[in-house]
Amino acid sequence: MGQKKEWTGKPTLMKELNMGLIRDALAKHPNATRVELSALTKISQPTVNELIRQMRKENVVISLGMAKSTGGRKAEVFALNQKRVLIAAFLVKEACLDYRVMDLELKQEASGRVGYVPERAWSVQLVQAVRTVLEEYPYVGVIMVGVPGAVSAEGEIFAIPQIPEWENYNLKVCLEEAFSLPVIVMNDINAIAVGHSRSYHGGTSNMVYVHIGSRGIGAGIVVEGKLYQGFKSFAGEVGYMQLGNTCGNEEYRKGDLDVRGKHVELIPKIVTNVICVLNPEKIVIGGETMDDGLLEQIRQGCLQYLPQEIMPEFLMMQSGTEYYFKGLGEMGKELLNRHIRLV
């Protein structure tokens, strides 16, 4: 038999690490016994017994009662207290900040909106909003922030014309230093793509979400259920795609944006290029001007360039707010599952 690989070292730190391992095991394998947790985490049985005792006292873990007997002594079954570990998600917009507090099943605990005050820095206002939420909900274990710009893997924001003060600014570091909690800062369209994929495609689909916004065009790419962000987290910025002598966003901004025909000329070219490169199963198109008629016009426009046999399914998204929060929540759950810490 292999030796147990229990973390050892400074008692306080090792205790926290081992508790993190147990929490992560329960997040991935709900309804586990002490014996099963020992096998899953490679922590010794006596240590698991002691840690479970403390985690129950702190209301991190709850007992689900005794498992059905298989002939021997009945074993007690444990699960994470879904109300104990919370996710705080913040949607940063040009003129306001929306937030939602969710449990690990992504059920809403609280929500609200904070208006933007032009005289104050956006970072100061966001930090204050996060602090207010954490004061009311001290069991938040992860902070998620969606922003209307590109975000590097390290949390540095760029290509964010709506909030110039955040250009080349590392918001992730700012929030982690302020609150000592794990943080993910995400592009808004990427978050919506993840949320839509997990809602309707079981998390295994190859799909692209194309957003037609008031300022330009962007996309979120999901490959085999995973968000694809590229080498420098710039994948999906289809508005920079070169179309003739100009890029997509430059062409898009010419003239009256309410002229439906202009979208029908431009969007099929961009979507066609996306299909040629990624060959997704589904194309989801959303934005302020979307309706069934426009979706069909875009699909027919793509058929001018592509054979019917390789065309993906076209779907429309009228409002992305719920998918936005769901995407942030799903990514927050993944971060909690791999982040070994005591919350």
Short mmCIF file of C-alpha atoms in Angstrom, two decimals:
data_model
loop_
_atom_site.label_atom_id
_atom_site.label_comp_id
_atom_site.label_asym_id
_atom_site.label_seq_id
_atom_site.Cartn_x
_atom_site.Cartn_y
_atom_site.Cartn_z
CA MET A 1 0.00 0.00 0.00
CA GLY A 2 1.20 3.49 -0.81
CA GLN A 3 2.08 5.86 2.00
CA LYS A 4 -0.40 8.65 2.77
CA LYS A 5 0.76 11.98 1.34
CA GLU A 6 -0.56 14.18 4.10
CA TRP A 7 0.82 17.73 4.16
CA THR A 8 3.27 18.17 7.02
CA GLY A 9 5.23 21.15 8.30
CA LYS A 10 4.20 24.19 10.37
CA PRO A 11 1.05 23.06 12.22
CA THR A 12 -1.17 26.07 11.48
CA LEU A 13 -0.30 26.27 7.78
CA MET A 14 -0.56 22.51 7.28
CA LYS A 15 -3.91 22.45 9.02
CA GLU A 16 -5.24 25.09 6.66
CA LEU A 17 -3.83 23.29 3.63
CA ASN A 18 -5.34 19.98 4.70
CA MET A 19 -8.70 21.64 5.33
CA GLY A 20 -8.47 23.07 1.84
CA LEU A 21 -7.88 19.59 0.44
CA ILE A 22 -10.94 18.26 2.24
CA ARG A 23 -13.09 21.16 1.04
CA ASP A 24 -11.93 20.67 -2.54
CA ALA A 25 -12.65 16.92 -2.31
CA LEU A 26 -16.18 17.61 -1.06
CA ALA A 27 -16.72 20.15 -3.85
CA LYS A 28 -15.86 17.49 -6.45
CA HIS A 29 -17.30 14.46 -4.61
CA PRO A 30 -20.34 15.50 -2.55
CA ASN A 31 -21.76 13.19 0.13
CA ALA A 32 -18.46 11.58 1.21
CA THR A 33 -17.61 9.65 4.37
CA ARG A 34 -14.47 10.16 6.46
CA VAL A 35 -12.93 7.02 4.93
CA GLU A 36 -13.67 8.26 1.41
CA LEU A 37 -12.24 11.70 2.21
CA SER A 38 -9.06 10.08 3.51
CA ALA A 39 -8.73 8.11 0.26
CA LEU A 40 -9.49 11.14 -1.93
CA THR A 41 -7.10 13.53 -0.16
CA LYS A 42 -4.37 11.06 0.93
CA ILE A 43 -4.70 12.50 4.44
CA SER A 44 -4.53 10.02 7.33
CA GLN A 45 -7.80 8.86 8.88
CA PRO A 46 -7.13 10.36 12.35
CA THR A 47 -6.29 13.75 10.80
CA VAL A 48 -9.43 13.69 8.65
CA ASN A 49 -11.50 12.90 11.76
CA GLU A 50 -10.03 15.88 13.64
CA LEU A 51 -10.38 18.29 10.70
CA ILE A 52 -13.98 17.26 10.00
CA ARG A 53 -14.76 17.86 13.67
CA GLN A 54 -13.39 21.42 13.47
CA MET A 55 -14.95 22.18 10.07
CA ARG A 56 -18.37 21.12 11.41
CA LYS A 57 -17.88 23.39 14.42
CA GLU A 58 -17.09 26.29 12.06
CA ASN A 59 -20.11 25.39 9.89
CA VAL A 60 -17.96 24.79 6.81
CA VAL A 61 -19.10 21.15 6.60
CA ILE A 62 -22.49 19.66 7.48
CA SER A 63 -23.52 16.10 8.28
CA LEU A 64 -26.06 14.41 6.00
CA GLY A 65 -26.65 11.55 8.41
CA MET A 66 -25.65 7.91 8.19
CA ALA A 67 -25.09 6.08 4.91
CA LYS A 68 -26.95 2.84 4.22
CA SER A 69 -25.23 -0.10 5.81
CA THR A 70 -23.41 -2.58 3.55
CA GLY A 71 -23.12 -5.09 6.37
CA GLY A 72 -20.70 -3.29 8.64
CA ARG A 73 -20.90 -0.22 10.83
CA LYS A 74 -22.82 2.70 9.30
CA ALA A 75 -20.62 5.60 8.21
CA GLU A 76 -21.53 9.29 8.55
CA VAL A 77 -21.78 11.25 5.30
CA PHE A 78 -20.57 14.85 4.96
CA ALA A 79 -21.02 17.69 2.47
CA LEU A 80 -19.95 21.29 2.10
CA ASN A 81 -22.30 23.83 3.59
CA GLN A 82 -23.32 25.57 0.35
CA LYS A 83 -24.36 28.66 2.29
CA ARG A 84 -20.99 28.93 4.00
CA VAL A 85 -18.79 29.52 0.96
CA LEU A 86 -20.05 32.32 -1.27
CA ILE A 87 -19.04 33.88 -4.58
CA ALA A 88 -19.18 37.65 -5.04
CA ALA A 89 -19.49 38.69 -8.71
CA PHE A 90 -19.22 42.27 -9.94
CA LEU A 91 -20.15 43.51 -13.43
CA VAL A 92 -18.33 46.74 -14.24
CA LYS A 93 -20.16 48.85 -16.80
CA GLU A 94 -19.46 52.32 -18.14
CA ALA A 95 -21.93 54.08 -15.85
CA CYS A 96 -22.63 51.62 -13.04
CA LEU A 97 -21.60 48.51 -11.17
CA ASP A 98 -23.92 45.51 -10.75
CA TYR A 99 -23.15 42.84 -8.18
CA ARG A 100 -24.50 39.49 -7.06
CA VAL A 101 -23.62 37.20 -4.16
CA MET A 102 -24.14 33.49 -4.93
CA ASP A 103 -23.70 30.19 -3.14
CA LEU A 104 -21.85 27.26 -4.68
CA GLU A 105 -25.00 26.21 -6.52
CA LEU A 106 -25.04 29.74 -8.01
CA LYS A 107 -28.27 30.56 -6.22
CA GLN A 108 -28.58 34.27 -5.54
CA GLU A 109 -28.07 35.49 -1.98
CA ALA A 110 -28.08 39.20 -2.76
CA SER A 111 -27.83 41.62 -5.66
CA GLY A 112 -27.61 45.35 -6.25
CA ARG A 113 -26.37 48.23 -8.34
CA VAL A 114 -23.97 51.06 -7.53
CA GLY A 115 -23.93 54.16 -9.71
CA TYR A 116 -20.61 55.48 -11.00
CA VAL A 117 -19.48 58.85 -9.63
CA PRO A 118 -17.37 60.59 -12.35
CA GLU A 119 -15.34 62.60 -9.82
CA ARG A 120 -13.96 59.45 -8.18
CA ALA A 121 -11.56 56.85 -9.56
CA TRP A 122 -13.20 53.63 -10.72
CA SER A 123 -10.79 51.53 -8.65
CA VAL A 124 -11.72 53.36 -5.46
CA GLN A 125 -15.43 52.89 -6.14
CA LEU A 126 -15.03 49.19 -6.94
CA VAL A 127 -12.95 48.55 -3.81
CA GLN A 128 -15.58 50.31 -1.71
CA ALA A 129 -18.37 48.26 -3.29
CA VAL A 130 -16.49 45.00 -2.66
CA ARG A 131 -15.76 46.01 0.94
CA THR A 132 -19.44 46.78 1.56
CA VAL A 133 -20.47 43.36 0.22
CA LEU A 134 -17.84 41.52 2.26
CA GLU A 135 -18.89 43.29 5.45
CA GLU A 136 -22.41 41.96 5.00
CA TYR A 137 -21.36 38.56 3.65
CA PRO A 138 -18.14 37.54 5.45
CA TYR A 139 -18.22 34.00 4.03
CA VAL A 140 -17.33 35.12 0.51
CA GLY A 141 -14.47 32.92 -0.67
CA VAL A 142 -13.74 34.35 -4.11
CA ILE A 143 -14.19 37.68 -5.90
CA MET A 144 -15.12 37.72 -9.61
CA VAL A 145 -15.05 40.88 -11.72
CA GLY A 146 -16.22 41.27 -15.31
CA VAL A 147 -14.93 44.25 -17.29
CA PRO A 148 -15.57 45.64 -20.80
CA GLY A 149 -11.98 45.10 -21.95
CA ALA A 150 -9.34 42.47 -22.62
CA VAL A 151 -7.66 40.92 -19.56
CA SER A 152 -4.32 39.12 -19.40
CA ALA A 153 -3.86 35.88 -17.47
CA GLU A 154 -2.13 37.94 -14.75
CA GLY A 155 -5.15 40.27 -14.38
CA GLU A 156 -3.86 43.28 -16.31
CA ILE A 157 -6.57 45.07 -18.30
CA PHE A 158 -6.04 46.51 -21.77
CA ALA A 159 -8.12 47.64 -24.76
CA ILE A 160 -10.74 49.19 -22.47
CA PRO A 161 -11.79 52.54 -24.02
CA GLN A 162 -14.86 52.83 -21.76
CA ILE A 163 -12.63 53.11 -18.65
CA PRO A 164 -9.32 54.72 -19.75
CA GLU A 165 -7.88 54.80 -16.22
CA TRP A 166 -7.74 50.98 -16.28
CA GLU A 167 -5.66 50.75 -19.44
CA ASN A 168 -2.64 48.53 -18.54
CA TYR A 169 -3.86 48.37 -14.93
CA ASN A 170 -3.66 45.16 -12.88
CA LEU A 171 -7.03 45.04 -11.17
CA LYS A 172 -6.51 41.47 -9.93
CA VAL A 173 -3.45 42.44 -7.86
CA CYS A 174 -5.25 45.52 -6.55
CA LEU A 175 -8.20 43.50 -5.22
CA GLU A 176 -6.14 40.59 -3.89
CA GLU A 177 -3.96 42.99 -1.90
CA ALA A 178 -7.01 44.81 -0.58
CA PHE A 179 -9.01 41.75 0.53
CA SER A 180 -6.64 38.73 0.75
CA LEU A 181 -9.05 36.62 -1.31
CA PRO A 182 -8.56 34.88 -4.67
CA VAL A 183 -9.71 37.09 -7.56
CA ILE A 184 -10.45 36.55 -11.24
CA VAL A 185 -10.91 39.51 -13.58
CA MET A 186 -12.63 38.50 -16.83
CA ASN A 187 -13.58 40.04 -20.12
CA ASP A 188 -17.36 40.52 -20.13
CA ILE A 189 -17.98 38.72 -23.42
CA ASN A 190 -15.87 35.73 -22.33
CA ALA A 191 -17.94 35.48 -19.14
CA ILE A 192 -21.19 35.53 -21.14
CA ALA A 193 -19.84 32.82 -23.46
CA VAL A 194 -19.00 30.57 -20.50
CA GLY A 195 -22.39 31.19 -18.93
CA HIS A 196 -24.28 30.36 -22.12
CA SER A 197 -22.19 27.26 -22.77
CA ARG A 198 -22.75 25.88 -19.26
CA SER A 199 -26.47 26.71 -19.38
CA TYR A 200 -27.43 25.10 -22.67
CA HIS A 201 -24.61 22.95 -23.94
CA GLY A 202 -23.66 20.89 -20.92
CA GLY A 203 -20.23 22.48 -20.76
CA THR A 204 -18.90 20.30 -23.60
CA SER A 205 -19.90 22.30 -26.65
CA ASN A 206 -17.71 24.06 -29.18
CA MET A 207 -19.41 27.42 -29.55
CA VAL A 208 -18.67 31.07 -30.22
CA TYR A 209 -20.61 33.98 -28.77
CA VAL A 210 -20.51 37.07 -31.02
CA HIS A 211 -21.55 40.30 -29.34
CA ILE A 212 -22.75 43.25 -31.42
CA GLY A 213 -22.40 46.21 -29.06
CA SER A 214 -22.79 49.94 -29.40
CA ARG A 215 -19.02 50.45 -29.60
CA GLY A 216 -17.96 47.45 -31.64
CA ILE A 217 -17.88 43.69 -32.04
CA GLY A 218 -16.33 41.02 -29.82
CA ALA A 219 -16.52 37.28 -29.30
CA GLY A 220 -16.06 34.64 -26.62
CA ILE A 221 -14.76 31.22 -27.66
CA VAL A 222 -15.57 27.94 -25.88
CA VAL A 223 -13.73 24.81 -27.04
CA GLU A 224 -14.80 21.45 -25.56
CA GLY A 225 -16.53 23.28 -22.74
CA LYS A 226 -13.46 25.34 -21.82
CA LEU A 227 -12.97 29.05 -22.41
CA TYR A 228 -10.25 29.63 -25.00
CA GLN A 229 -8.36 32.88 -24.41
CA GLY A 230 -5.25 32.48 -26.55
CA PHE A 231 -1.58 33.32 -26.05
CA LYS A 232 -2.13 36.77 -24.50
CA SER A 233 -5.83 36.44 -23.63
CA PHE A 234 -6.75 38.27 -26.85
CA ALA A 235 -8.65 35.46 -28.55
CA GLY A 236 -12.14 36.53 -29.58
CA GLU A 237 -11.32 40.19 -30.26
CA VAL A 238 -12.89 39.85 -33.70
CA GLY A 239 -13.45 43.59 -33.94
CA TYR A 240 -9.74 43.86 -34.80
CA MET A 241 -10.15 41.41 -37.68
CA GLN A 242 -8.90 42.94 -40.94
CA LEU A 243 -11.56 43.33 -43.60
CA GLY A 244 -10.08 44.94 -46.68
CA ASN A 245 -8.26 48.13 -45.71
CA THR A 246 -9.87 48.54 -42.29
CA CYS A 247 -10.60 46.46 -39.20
CA GLY A 248 -14.07 45.30 -38.28
CA ASN A 249 -14.66 47.86 -35.53
CA GLU A 250 -13.63 50.77 -37.74
CA GLU A 251 -15.99 49.62 -40.47
CA TYR A 252 -18.73 49.02 -37.91
CA ARG A 253 -18.53 52.52 -36.49
CA LYS A 254 -18.93 54.24 -39.84
CA GLY A 255 -22.35 55.77 -40.38
CA ASP A 256 -25.52 55.30 -38.34
CA LEU A 257 -25.28 52.22 -36.11
CA ASP A 258 -29.06 51.83 -36.19
CA VAL A 259 -29.00 51.12 -39.92
CA ARG A 260 -29.80 47.42 -39.99
CA GLY A 261 -28.33 46.87 -43.43
CA LYS A 262 -24.85 47.86 -42.31
CA HIS A 263 -24.79 45.05 -39.75
CA VAL A 264 -26.00 42.58 -42.34
CA GLU A 265 -23.12 43.48 -44.65
CA LEU A 266 -20.38 43.38 -42.03
CA ILE A 267 -21.30 40.72 -39.45
CA PRO A 268 -21.59 37.78 -41.91
CA LYS A 269 -18.02 38.44 -43.07
CA ILE A 270 -16.71 38.31 -39.51
CA VAL A 271 -18.80 35.26 -38.58
CA THR A 272 -17.70 33.51 -41.79
CA ASN A 273 -14.06 33.99 -40.83
CA VAL A 274 -14.77 32.66 -37.33
CA ILE A 275 -16.44 29.56 -38.79
CA CYS A 276 -13.53 28.95 -41.15
CA VAL A 277 -10.98 29.09 -38.34
CA LEU A 278 -12.87 27.33 -35.52
CA ASN A 279 -15.67 25.34 -37.19
CA PRO A 280 -17.90 25.61 -34.07
CA GLU A 281 -21.08 23.65 -33.50
CA LYS A 282 -22.98 26.78 -32.53
CA ILE A 283 -22.80 30.51 -33.16
CA VAL A 284 -24.65 32.60 -30.56
CA ILE A 285 -25.19 36.25 -31.49
CA GLY A 286 -26.30 38.89 -29.02
CA GLY A 287 -26.34 42.62 -28.49
CA GLU A 288 -28.57 45.65 -28.29
CA THR A 289 -30.01 45.39 -31.81
CA MET A 290 -30.59 41.64 -32.05
CA ASP A 291 -33.87 40.04 -33.11
CA ASP A 292 -34.90 36.92 -35.02
CA GLY A 293 -34.97 38.78 -38.33
CA LEU A 294 -31.43 40.03 -38.01
CA LEU A 295 -30.17 36.61 -36.91
CA GLU A 296 -31.61 34.99 -40.03
CA GLN A 297 -30.17 37.73 -42.24
CA ILE A 298 -26.73 37.09 -40.76
CA ARG A 299 -27.07 33.35 -41.29
CA GLN A 300 -28.13 33.86 -44.89
CA GLY A 301 -25.20 36.23 -45.36
CA CYS A 302 -22.80 33.52 -44.20
CA LEU A 303 -24.35 31.09 -46.69
CA GLN A 304 -23.15 33.36 -49.48
CA TYR A 305 -19.58 32.36 -48.57
CA LEU A 306 -19.93 28.88 -47.01
CA PRO A 307 -21.52 25.55 -47.96
CA GLN A 308 -24.61 24.49 -46.01
CA GLU A 309 -22.91 21.27 -44.83
CA ILE A 310 -20.47 23.03 -42.51
CA MET A 311 -22.80 25.73 -41.19
CA PRO A 312 -23.18 25.75 -37.38
CA GLU A 313 -26.45 26.20 -35.57
CA PHE A 314 -27.30 29.90 -35.15
CA LEU A 315 -28.84 31.06 -31.86
CA MET A 316 -29.87 34.50 -30.63
CA MET A 317 -29.26 36.03 -27.20
CA GLN A 318 -31.29 39.13 -26.40
CA SER A 319 -30.11 39.73 -22.83
CA GLY A 320 -26.78 38.49 -21.55
CA THR A 321 -26.94 39.58 -17.89
CA GLU A 322 -27.94 36.20 -16.47
CA TYR A 323 -25.34 34.39 -18.58
CA TYR A 324 -22.79 37.03 -17.52
CA PHE A 325 -23.34 36.30 -13.82
CA LYS A 326 -23.50 32.55 -14.45
CA GLY A 327 -20.19 32.62 -16.32
CA LEU A 328 -18.50 34.52 -13.51
CA GLY A 329 -20.04 32.13 -11.00
CA GLU A 330 -18.88 29.03 -12.88
CA MET A 331 -15.33 30.36 -13.13
CA GLY A 332 -15.47 31.28 -9.44
CA LYS A 333 -16.42 27.71 -8.53
CA GLU A 334 -13.50 26.40 -10.57
CA LEU A 335 -11.14 28.78 -8.80
CA LEU A 336 -12.42 27.69 -5.39
CA ASN A 337 -12.01 24.03 -6.33
CA ARG A 338 -8.35 24.45 -7.18
CA HIS A 339 -7.42 27.11 -4.64
CA ILE A 340 -6.21 25.40 -1.47
CA ARG A 341 -7.09 27.80 1.34
CA LEU A 342 -9.28 27.98 4.41
CA VAL A 343 -12.24 30.30 3.85
#
